[in-house]
Short mmCIF file of C-alpha atoms in Angstrom, two decimals:
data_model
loop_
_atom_site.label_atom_id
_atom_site.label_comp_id
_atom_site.label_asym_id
_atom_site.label_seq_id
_atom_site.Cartn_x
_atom_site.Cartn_y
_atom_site.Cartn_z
CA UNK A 180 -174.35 -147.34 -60.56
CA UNK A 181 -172.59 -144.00 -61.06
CA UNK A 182 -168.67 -144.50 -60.83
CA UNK A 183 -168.67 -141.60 -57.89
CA UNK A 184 -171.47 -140.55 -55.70
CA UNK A 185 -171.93 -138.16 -53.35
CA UNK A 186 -174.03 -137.47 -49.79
CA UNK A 187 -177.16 -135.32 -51.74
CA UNK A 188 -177.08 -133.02 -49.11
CA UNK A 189 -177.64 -130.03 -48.58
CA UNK A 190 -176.26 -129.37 -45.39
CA UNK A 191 -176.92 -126.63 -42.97
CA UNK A 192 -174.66 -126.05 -40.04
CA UNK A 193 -174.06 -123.36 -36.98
CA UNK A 194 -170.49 -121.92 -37.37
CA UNK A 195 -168.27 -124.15 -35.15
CA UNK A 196 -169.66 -127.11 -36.06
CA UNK A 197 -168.03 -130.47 -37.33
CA UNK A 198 -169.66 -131.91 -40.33
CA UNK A 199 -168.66 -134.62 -42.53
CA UNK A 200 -168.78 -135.86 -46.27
CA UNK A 201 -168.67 -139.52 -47.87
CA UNK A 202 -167.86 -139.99 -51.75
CA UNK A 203 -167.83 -143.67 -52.74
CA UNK A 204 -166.71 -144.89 -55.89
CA UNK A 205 -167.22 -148.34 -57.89
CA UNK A 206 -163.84 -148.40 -59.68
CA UNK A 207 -161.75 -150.65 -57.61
CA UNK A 208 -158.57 -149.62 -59.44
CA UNK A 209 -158.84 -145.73 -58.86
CA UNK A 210 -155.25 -144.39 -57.37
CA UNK A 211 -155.94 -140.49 -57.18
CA UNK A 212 -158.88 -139.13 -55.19
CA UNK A 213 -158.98 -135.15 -54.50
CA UNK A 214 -161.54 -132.96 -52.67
CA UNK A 215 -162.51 -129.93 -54.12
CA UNK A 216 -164.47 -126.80 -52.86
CA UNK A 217 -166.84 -124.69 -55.61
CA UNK A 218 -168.19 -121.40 -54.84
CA UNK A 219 -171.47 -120.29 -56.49
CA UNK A 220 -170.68 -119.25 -60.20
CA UNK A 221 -166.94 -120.16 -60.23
CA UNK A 222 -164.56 -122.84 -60.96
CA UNK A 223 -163.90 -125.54 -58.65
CA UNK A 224 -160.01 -124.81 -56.71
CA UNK A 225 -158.30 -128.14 -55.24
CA UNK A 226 -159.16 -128.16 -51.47
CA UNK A 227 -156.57 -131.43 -50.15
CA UNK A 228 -155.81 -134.72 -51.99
CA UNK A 229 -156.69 -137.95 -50.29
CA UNK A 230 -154.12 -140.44 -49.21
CA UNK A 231 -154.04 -143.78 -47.98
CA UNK A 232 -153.05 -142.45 -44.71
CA UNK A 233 -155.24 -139.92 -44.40
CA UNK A 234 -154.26 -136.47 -44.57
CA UNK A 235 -154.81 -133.53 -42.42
CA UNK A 236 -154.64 -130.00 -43.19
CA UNK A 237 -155.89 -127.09 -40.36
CA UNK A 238 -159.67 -128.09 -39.79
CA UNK A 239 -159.68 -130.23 -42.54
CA UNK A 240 -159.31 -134.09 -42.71
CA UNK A 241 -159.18 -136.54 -45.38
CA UNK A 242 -159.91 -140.31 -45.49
CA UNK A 243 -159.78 -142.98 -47.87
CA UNK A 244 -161.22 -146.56 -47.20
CA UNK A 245 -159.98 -148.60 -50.12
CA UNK A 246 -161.81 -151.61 -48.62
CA UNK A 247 -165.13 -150.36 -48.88
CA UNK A 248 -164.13 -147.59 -51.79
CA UNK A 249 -164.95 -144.40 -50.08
CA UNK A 250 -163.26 -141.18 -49.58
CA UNK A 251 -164.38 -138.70 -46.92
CA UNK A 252 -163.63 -135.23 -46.13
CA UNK A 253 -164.13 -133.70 -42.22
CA UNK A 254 -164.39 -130.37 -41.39
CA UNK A 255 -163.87 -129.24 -37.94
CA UNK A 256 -164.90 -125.14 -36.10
CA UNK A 257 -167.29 -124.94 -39.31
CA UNK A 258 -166.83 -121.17 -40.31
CA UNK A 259 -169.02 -118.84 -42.63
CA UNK A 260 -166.35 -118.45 -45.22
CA UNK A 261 -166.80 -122.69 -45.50
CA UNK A 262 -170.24 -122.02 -47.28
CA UNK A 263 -169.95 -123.83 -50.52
CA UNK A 264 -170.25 -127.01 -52.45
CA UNK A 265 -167.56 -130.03 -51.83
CA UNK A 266 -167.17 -132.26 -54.54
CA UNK A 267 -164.77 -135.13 -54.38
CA UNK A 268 -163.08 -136.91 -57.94
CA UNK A 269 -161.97 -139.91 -58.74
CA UNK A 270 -159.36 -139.38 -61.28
CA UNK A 271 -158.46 -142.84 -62.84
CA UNK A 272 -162.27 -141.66 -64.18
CA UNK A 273 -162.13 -138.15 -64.03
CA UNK A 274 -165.48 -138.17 -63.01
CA UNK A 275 -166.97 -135.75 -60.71
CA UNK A 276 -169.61 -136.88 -57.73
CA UNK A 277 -172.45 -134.30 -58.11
CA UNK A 278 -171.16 -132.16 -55.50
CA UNK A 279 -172.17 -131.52 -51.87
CA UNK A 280 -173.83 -128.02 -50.70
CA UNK A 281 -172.99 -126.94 -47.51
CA UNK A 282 -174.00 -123.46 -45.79
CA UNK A 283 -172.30 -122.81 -42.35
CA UNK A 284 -174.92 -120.22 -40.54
CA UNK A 285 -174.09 -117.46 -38.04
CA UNK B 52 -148.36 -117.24 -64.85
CA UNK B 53 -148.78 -121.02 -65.53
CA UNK B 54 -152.75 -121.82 -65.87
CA UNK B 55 -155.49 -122.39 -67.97
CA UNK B 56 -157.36 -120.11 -70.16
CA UNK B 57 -160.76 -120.68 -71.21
CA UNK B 58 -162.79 -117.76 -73.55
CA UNK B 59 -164.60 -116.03 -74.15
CA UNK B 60 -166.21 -115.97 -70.60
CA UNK B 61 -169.52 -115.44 -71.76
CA UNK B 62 -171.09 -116.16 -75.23
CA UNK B 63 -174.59 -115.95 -77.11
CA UNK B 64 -175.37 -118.39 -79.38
CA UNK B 65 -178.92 -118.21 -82.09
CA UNK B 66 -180.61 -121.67 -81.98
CA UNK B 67 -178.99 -123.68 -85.31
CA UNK B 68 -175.43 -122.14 -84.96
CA UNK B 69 -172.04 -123.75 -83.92
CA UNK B 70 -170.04 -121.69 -81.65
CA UNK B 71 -166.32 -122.70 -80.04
CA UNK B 72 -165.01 -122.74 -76.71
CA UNK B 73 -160.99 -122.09 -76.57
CA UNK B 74 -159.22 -123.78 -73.81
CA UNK B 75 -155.54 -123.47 -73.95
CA UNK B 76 -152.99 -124.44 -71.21
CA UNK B 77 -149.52 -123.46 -70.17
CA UNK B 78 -148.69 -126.36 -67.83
CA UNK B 79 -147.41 -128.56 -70.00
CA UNK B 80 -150.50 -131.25 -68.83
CA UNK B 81 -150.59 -134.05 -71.25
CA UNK B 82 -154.20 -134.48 -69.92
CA UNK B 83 -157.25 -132.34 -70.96
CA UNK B 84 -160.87 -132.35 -70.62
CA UNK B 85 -164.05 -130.58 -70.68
CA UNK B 86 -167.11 -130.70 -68.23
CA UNK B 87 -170.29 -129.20 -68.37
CA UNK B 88 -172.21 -127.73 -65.54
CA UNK B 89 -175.99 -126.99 -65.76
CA UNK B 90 -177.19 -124.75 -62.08
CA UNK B 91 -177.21 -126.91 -59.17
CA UNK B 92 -175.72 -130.05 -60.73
CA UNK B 93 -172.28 -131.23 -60.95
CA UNK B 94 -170.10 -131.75 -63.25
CA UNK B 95 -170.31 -134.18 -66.01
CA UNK B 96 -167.58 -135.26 -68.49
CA UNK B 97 -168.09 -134.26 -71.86
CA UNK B 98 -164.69 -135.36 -73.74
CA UNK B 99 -161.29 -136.13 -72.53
CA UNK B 100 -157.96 -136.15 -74.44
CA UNK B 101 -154.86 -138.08 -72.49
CA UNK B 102 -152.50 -137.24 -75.64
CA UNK B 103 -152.17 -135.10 -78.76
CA UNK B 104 -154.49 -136.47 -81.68
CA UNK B 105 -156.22 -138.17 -79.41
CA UNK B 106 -159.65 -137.72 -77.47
CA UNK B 107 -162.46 -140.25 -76.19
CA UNK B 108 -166.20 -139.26 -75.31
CA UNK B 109 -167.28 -138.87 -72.04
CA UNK B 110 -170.54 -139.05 -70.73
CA UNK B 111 -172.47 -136.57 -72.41
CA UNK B 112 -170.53 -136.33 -75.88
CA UNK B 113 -173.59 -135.88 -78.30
CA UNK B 114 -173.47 -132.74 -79.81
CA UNK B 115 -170.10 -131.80 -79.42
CA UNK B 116 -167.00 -132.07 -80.81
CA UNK B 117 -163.09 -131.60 -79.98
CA UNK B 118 -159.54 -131.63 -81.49
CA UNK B 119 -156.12 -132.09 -80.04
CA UNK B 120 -153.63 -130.52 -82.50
CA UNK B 121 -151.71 -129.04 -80.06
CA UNK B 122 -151.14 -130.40 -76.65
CA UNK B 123 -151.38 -126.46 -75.27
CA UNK B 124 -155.02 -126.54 -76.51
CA UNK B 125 -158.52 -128.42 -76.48
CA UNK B 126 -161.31 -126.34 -77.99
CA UNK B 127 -164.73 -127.71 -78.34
CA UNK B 128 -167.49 -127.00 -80.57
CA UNK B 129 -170.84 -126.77 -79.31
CA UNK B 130 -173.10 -128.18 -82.35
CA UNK B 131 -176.54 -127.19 -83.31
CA UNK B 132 -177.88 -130.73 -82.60
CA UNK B 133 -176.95 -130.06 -78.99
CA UNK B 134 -180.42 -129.88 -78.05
CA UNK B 135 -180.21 -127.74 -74.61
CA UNK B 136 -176.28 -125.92 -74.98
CA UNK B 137 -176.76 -123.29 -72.06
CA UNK B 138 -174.58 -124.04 -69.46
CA UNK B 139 -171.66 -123.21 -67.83
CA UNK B 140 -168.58 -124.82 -69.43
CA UNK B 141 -165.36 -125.93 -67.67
CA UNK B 142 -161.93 -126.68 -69.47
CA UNK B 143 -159.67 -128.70 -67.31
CA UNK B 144 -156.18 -130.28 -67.66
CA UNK B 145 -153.53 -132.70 -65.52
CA UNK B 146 -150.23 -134.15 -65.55
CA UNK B 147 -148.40 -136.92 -64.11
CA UNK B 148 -145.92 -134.18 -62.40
CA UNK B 149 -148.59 -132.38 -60.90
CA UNK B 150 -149.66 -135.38 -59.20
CA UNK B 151 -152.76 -135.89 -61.65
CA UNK B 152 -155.07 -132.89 -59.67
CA UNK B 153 -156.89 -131.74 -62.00
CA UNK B 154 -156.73 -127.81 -62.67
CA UNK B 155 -159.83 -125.98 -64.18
CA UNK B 156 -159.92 -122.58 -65.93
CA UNK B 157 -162.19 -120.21 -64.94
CA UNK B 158 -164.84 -121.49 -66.90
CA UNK B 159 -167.65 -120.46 -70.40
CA UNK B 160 -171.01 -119.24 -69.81
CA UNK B 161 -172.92 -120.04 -72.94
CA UNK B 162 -176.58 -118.76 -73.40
CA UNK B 163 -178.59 -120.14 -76.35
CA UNK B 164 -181.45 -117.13 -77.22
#
């Protein structure tokens, strides 16, 4: 089993749309989880951390589930400039899930 | 500005040569990696370091090799017995202060003709 996997994807949603992510991991002892957003031929840029508590930020909403070892990431009013690929990370393993695509469409 | 530089952005490599990626950071991250990046894939962990002198393999560490002399810089070596090098290489660091995010540079195209 791969310490952190992704939804394969791709998804493909009408602007204003609310889609959602999972990421689980299999490292029960991970403390720091992070989404991050990748456009096409760049680096990935920190989009929120993940908290216990959940953290909200504009359209955006994180979730952790320590119980059954999943993080997810909601995004609300889907807009064209949210076109990209979401990849959450599990740092106690600095490993990378493989990254979701999403394309928001007119 | 405080970041992390990776170059040369782009490099060509003949099949049977070594080339080096430099990755140096001004954030004072005790934490440093590198990932590589193939199109359409994600990221996978090639070799970490957590303190000077000090580095561990990551997932896909055949082929390649790192040093940590300085804790301001992690350059790797692509080897010749890397059997498929093109790919897009990402230098990344973290520090407890920061929270442990992860910061990347803006990343190595390397090209094997």
């Amino acid at each position: 089993r791969k310490e952190v996997e992704q939804d394969p994807g791709p998804f493909n949603v009408p602007e204003g749309a609310t889609v959602a992510f999972n990421c689980t991991y299999s490292n029960s002892a991970s403390q720091s989880f992070f989404w991050y957003r990748q456009d096409c031929r760049k680096e990935p840029k920190l989009l929120m951390s993940v908290y216990s508590s959940g953290n909200e930020d504009g359209r955006f909403t994180a979730q952790l589930n320590r119980a059954s070892q999943y993080i997810s990431l909601l995004i609300r009013d889907s807009k064209l400039s949210d076109s990209a690929t979401y990849l959450c990370v599990v740092t106690r393993d600095m490993r990378f899930g493989a990254g979701t695509r999403l394309t928001v469409k007119p | 500005d405080g970041g992390i530089t990776q170059s040369p952005k782009y490099l060509f490599r003949k099949e049977g040569q070594n080339v080096t990626l430099s990755c140096e950071q001004n954030l004072n991250h005790d934490a440093m990696y590198w990932y590589r990046q193939d199109p359409g894939q994600g990221l996978r962990l090639i070799y970490y370091s957590q303190i000077v002198n000090d580095f561990q393999k990551g997932d896909i560490a055949e082929g390649y090799s790192v040093s940590r002399e300085k804790k301001e810089s992690f350059p790797l070596t692509v080897t010749s017995a890397q059997k498929n090098p093109t790919a897009f290489y990402l230098c990344a660091s973290s520090g407890a202060a920061s929270g442990n995010t992860i910061y990347f540079g803006e990343g190595s195209w390397l090209t094997v003709v």
